[in-house]
Structures are given as structure tokens and as C-alpha cells.
Amino acid sequence: MTAPAAGTALVLVSHSRTLAEGVRELAAQMAGPGVPIVTAAGLDDGSLGTDATAILAAVEAALERAQEAVVLFDLGSAYLNTTTALDLLPEEKRRRVVLADAPLVEGAVIAAVAASVGEGAATVRERAEEARGMRKVAEEPVPPATGGS
Amino acid sequence: MAGDAAATVDGERIRAFIRRFAEKVAAHKDELTALDAAIGDADHGTNMDRGLQAALERLPAEGAAPADLLKAVAMALISKVGGASGPLYGTAFLRAAGAVAGKAALEPGDVAALFKAALAGIQERGKATRGEKTMVDALAPAVEALEAALGRGAALGEALAEAARAAREGSDATIPLVATKGRASYLGERSRGHRDPGSLSATLMMEAAAETLAGGPAS
């Protein structure tokens, strides 16, 4: 087997295929072509949910293209299914995967940037988790909403 | 056969248990989904039904060992359920299979070990403890009741019946709780006043066990 070309790949786990594809699109724009981004989202029939066997396949696909992989996920059961998938992964591959406890959109974008500059999975994960504390609005406190009824 | 019809639990009894669990979930599918609609994402009944129907299709042929049947259920639930209950029940059945690996017939103590391992698997996967409005609130008292009854020398059927009652009471006790785990936790205070759907499916599982494992009709 030839060594995977990329350093760190991302795996995006979401209940929604549409959501995962959208996040992949956003993250890929930041990362450029060098960062493999694989999604595992929705169920076989296209309905909402996460599937441990699909996550397992996505992680294995990511590890074929990169030395390590960072998994990001949306809601709680995506996490449960991700940990279940990792239990089914052979130990040699399991060691090359880390989970990031990060907001999916911001986390994926920051992770993509970190991966694109050659960071390993541990650092990519740290960057992604920093996304939780990043403000999107400069003013503090956030100005009150106007309008409504 | 005299006395207790089943001194030991073989693969066919495990198969009957799985079938009965699937029947009960199918019969309560709408109720489970309605409970989940109140405090979750309204799919617990349909998800569990889909997973268990897939499990029935994948059960190994007659003569299979208990562990092989339980493992087939685990993999079907993991791949077909979709929500949190897939990995939770999938892990439960996987651990249950591990607890009885290599055994063609189970003694009452093995049955207790099976459910204890299932509970441990759910707790490890979900990081839930009692009082958090989850299936653990039904399963943990059920396992305790099962072990206590067997410990004082009760027959397996009686012990499982006590376990099923403890599960039902544990599920009832989830009604006033505020959820801190799972999708229901996003609702906070609004989760109070509703039964946890996972605690009901777990109760159905223990009731299915009580009805089948200790000499109920094997179909």
C-alpha cells in the first residue's frame, strides 16, 4: 500500500445529507484541493439520521487518502454513532482518528484551514474546538434584535 | 418436562425473546413515537421498529448460539436505526452477546450477566446515569431486581417478572424528570411531565424477556 497523499482528512457526520454537503462545500473552499473531506450523513433512504456503518465507511475512505482523520459531528446521536463506528474500526486505523467536540460549521472551516497548512490531527482537532469560543459579532454584548412584533 | 419448563435458556428462547421484543415495539410504535414527539425528534418508534424488523430478517438459522443471535441484532440495530437508540441498543446487544459468548445454553446467572452487560454497554456509550430521564432509568432498576431475585433463590421466570416490573416503575419515574441527555435536553424544563421514550422501549424489552426466556411459548 502506498502512503496516503494528504496529512489530515476531515470526516463530517451529520443527520442531514444537505447540511453535510453544505458544510463540506464551505470547508473545501477554505482548504483547497489538498484536504480530503468525506461526509457520512443521513440514512440509506435519504431520511434524517446517522448510521454507524456509513460513518465507518467514511472514516476508512478518509484514511485511504490521508495519514490521519478528524471527525466532526452535529447533534448528540451523531456522536454516539461515531463512537460506535470507531469501536468497529481495526486498532491500527483507530489510532489515526480523533474526534473534535466543535460546532460543525465553524469547526469544519477552521479544521480545513489547519489541515491545509499541514497540521496533524491533534492540532486540527484543537483548532476546531477553539471554534466554540469564537465570536461572530464584534460588539459585546450582542445588540438587541430589532423589529419583530 | 416437569416443573420449570426451562432450566436453561437456549438459542431458540433467545430467538423468541428477540421476536417478542420486535412484536412489542411494533405494537407500541406509535406510542413510542408520540412520546418522542413530545420531547425529542419523533422517531423512536419508527426507528426501533425498523431496526428490529431488520434484525429479524438477519437472525441466523435455527441452532444458532445465543451470542450469535444477539450479535446479529446488534449489527442490525447499529446499521438500521438512525437515531441515538441505534448505537445505544446496538452496543447493549453487542455487550450482551459478549457476556454469553461460547455458551449454547444459559443458566439464570448468565441471563443476569447478559442484561448487566447490556446496561453497562448503554451507560458506557451514552455516559448516562440514573435520574437523567433515559433508558437507564428503566434498565438499571430492572438489572438490580433481576440480580436481587436470583440472589435470594427465585426462579428465573419470577426474577424476570420482577425485573420487568422494576423497569416499568423506573420508566414511570422518568415522567417528572428534566432531561439532561439526548435531544430532550435541548428542551430543558419543557421535558418535564413526559415519559422518556427510551425508558418505555427498555421496559418493553424486559417484559419481552419475562414472557419468553423462562419457559413462555417459544414463538
Coordinates of N, CA, C and O in Angstrom, one line a residue, chain A residues 15 43-45 47-53 74-77 79-81 83-85 87-88, chain B residues 41 43 47 50 75 78-84 86-88 91 94-95 125-127 183 186:
Chain A
H15 N -26.8 14.5 10.6 CA -28.1 13.9 10.4 C -28.6 14.2 9.0 O -29.4 13.4 8.5
L43 N -29.6 8.7 6.4 CA -29.8 7.2 6.3 C -29.8 6.8 4.8 O -29.9 7.6 3.9
D44 N -29.7 5.5 4.6 CA -29.8 4.9 3.3 C -30.9 5.5 2.4 O -30.6 5.7 1.2
D45 N -32.0 5.6 3.0 CA -33.2 6.1 2.2 C -33.3 7.6 2.1 O -34.3 8.1 1.6
S47 N -33.4 9.7 4.5 CA -34.1 10.4 5.6 C -33.0 10.9 6.6 O -31.9 10.5 6.6
L48 N -33.4 11.7 7.6 CA -32.5 12.3 8.6 C -32.1 11.2 9.6 O -32.8 10.4 10.0
G49 N -30.8 11.2 9.9 CA -30.2 10.3 10.9 C -28.8 10.1 10.6 O -28.2 10.6 9.6
T50 N -28.1 9.3 11.6 CA -26.7 9.0 11.3 C -26.6 7.4 11.4 O -27.4 6.8 12.2
D51 N -25.7 6.9 10.7 CA -25.6 5.4 10.6 C -24.1 5.0 10.8 O -23.2 5.5 10.1
A52 N -23.9 4.3 11.9 CA -22.6 3.9 12.3 C -21.8 3.2 11.2 O -20.6 3.4 11.0
T53 N -22.5 2.4 10.4 CA -21.8 1.7 9.3 C -21.4 2.6 8.2 O -20.3 2.4 7.6
D74 N -22.6 16.7 14.2 CA -23.6 17.7 14.5 C -24.2 17.5 15.9 O -23.8 18.0 16.9
L75 N -25.3 16.7 16.0 CA -26.0 16.5 17.3 C -25.6 15.2 18.0 O -24.9 14.4 17.4
G76 N -26.1 15.1 19.2 CA -25.6 14.0 20.1 C -25.6 12.6 19.5 O -24.6 11.9 19.7
S77 N -26.7 12.2 18.8 CA -26.7 10.8 18.4 C -25.7 10.6 17.2 O -25.2 9.5 17.0
Y79 N -22.7 11.8 17.5 CA -21.5 11.4 18.3 C -21.6 9.9 18.8 O -20.6 9.2 18.7
L80 N -22.8 9.5 19.2 CA -22.9 8.1 19.7 C -22.6 7.2 18.5 O -22.0 6.2 18.7
N81 N -23.2 7.5 17.3 CA -22.9 6.6 16.2 C -21.5 6.7 15.8 O -20.9 5.7 15.3
T83 N -18.8 7.1 17.8 CA -18.0 6.3 18.8 C -18.3 4.8 18.5 O -17.4 4.0 18.6
T84 N -19.6 4.5 18.1 CA -19.9 3.1 17.8 C -19.1 2.7 16.6 O -18.5 1.6 16.5
A85 N -19.0 3.5 15.6 CA -18.2 3.2 14.3 C -16.8 3.0 14.7 O -16.1 2.1 14.1
D87 N -15.5 1.9 17.4 CA -15.3 0.6 18.1 C -15.2 -0.5 17.1 O -14.6 -1.5 17.3
L88 N -15.8 -0.3 15.9 CA -15.8 -1.3 14.8 C -14.6 -1.2 14.0 O -14.3 -2.1 13.1
Chain B
D41 N -37.2 13.9 18.8 CA -37.3 14.2 17.4 C -38.3 13.2 16.7 O -38.3 13.0 15.5
D43 N -39.0 10.1 16.4 CA -38.7 8.9 15.5 C -38.4 7.6 16.3 O -38.0 6.7 15.7
N47 N -38.0 4.3 14.3 CA -36.6 3.8 14.2 C -36.4 2.4 14.8 O -35.7 1.6 14.2
R50 N -38.0 -0.2 12.7 CA -37.2 -0.5 11.5 C -36.0 -1.4 11.8 O -35.6 -2.3 11.2
M75 N -25.8 -5.8 15.2 CA -25.4 -5.2 14.0 C -26.5 -4.6 13.2 O -26.4 -3.5 12.5
I78 N -27.4 -1.3 14.9 CA -26.4 -0.2 14.7 C -26.5 0.3 13.3 O -26.3 1.5 13.0
S79 N -26.8 -0.5 12.3 CA -26.8 0.0 10.9 C -28.2 0.5 10.5 O -28.2 1.2 9.5
K80 N -29.3 0.2 11.1 CA -30.6 0.5 10.6 C -31.4 1.5 11.4 O -32.4 2.0 11.0
V81 N -31.0 1.8 12.6 CA -31.9 2.6 13.5 C -31.8 4.1 13.2 O -32.9 4.8 13.1
G82 N -30.6 4.6 13.1 CA -30.5 6.0 12.7 C -30.4 7.0 13.8 O -29.5 7.9 13.8
G83 N -31.2 6.9 14.9 CA -31.1 7.9 16.0 C -30.1 7.4 17.1 O -29.3 6.5 16.8
A84 N -30.2 8.0 18.2 CA -29.3 7.6 19.3 C -29.6 6.2 19.8 O -28.7 5.5 20.3
G86 N -30.0 3.6 18.1 CA -29.3 2.6 17.4 C -28.0 2.2 18.0 O -27.8 1.0 18.4
P87 N -27.1 3.2 18.2 CA -25.8 2.8 18.9 C -26.0 2.4 20.3 O -25.2 1.5 20.8
L88 N -27.0 2.9 21.0 CA -27.2 2.5 22.4 C -27.7 1.1 22.5 O -27.1 0.2 23.2
T91 N -25.0 -1.3 21.0 CA -24.0 -1.6 22.0 C -24.5 -2.6 23.1 O -23.7 -3.5 23.5
L94 N -24.5 -6.0 21.7 CA -23.2 -6.5 21.4 C -22.5 -6.9 22.7 O -21.9 -8.0 22.8
R95 N -22.7 -6.1 23.8 CA -22.1 -6.5 25.1 C -22.8 -7.7 25.6 O -22.2 -8.6 26.3
R125 N -21.7 3.8 26.5 CA -21.9 4.5 25.2 C -22.5 5.9 25.4 O -22.1 6.9 24.8
G126 N -23.6 5.9 26.3 CA -24.4 7.2 26.4 C -23.9 8.1 27.6 O -24.4 9.2 27.7
K127 N -23.0 7.6 28.4 CA -22.5 8.3 29.5 C -23.6 8.8 30.4 O -23.6 9.9 31.0
R183 N -31.6 14.4 22.8 CA -32.3 15.6 22.1 C -33.3 16.3 23.1 O -33.5 17.5 23.0
Y186 N -32.3 19.5 25.0 CA -32.4 20.8 24.3 C -33.7 21.5 24.8 O -33.8 22.7 24.7

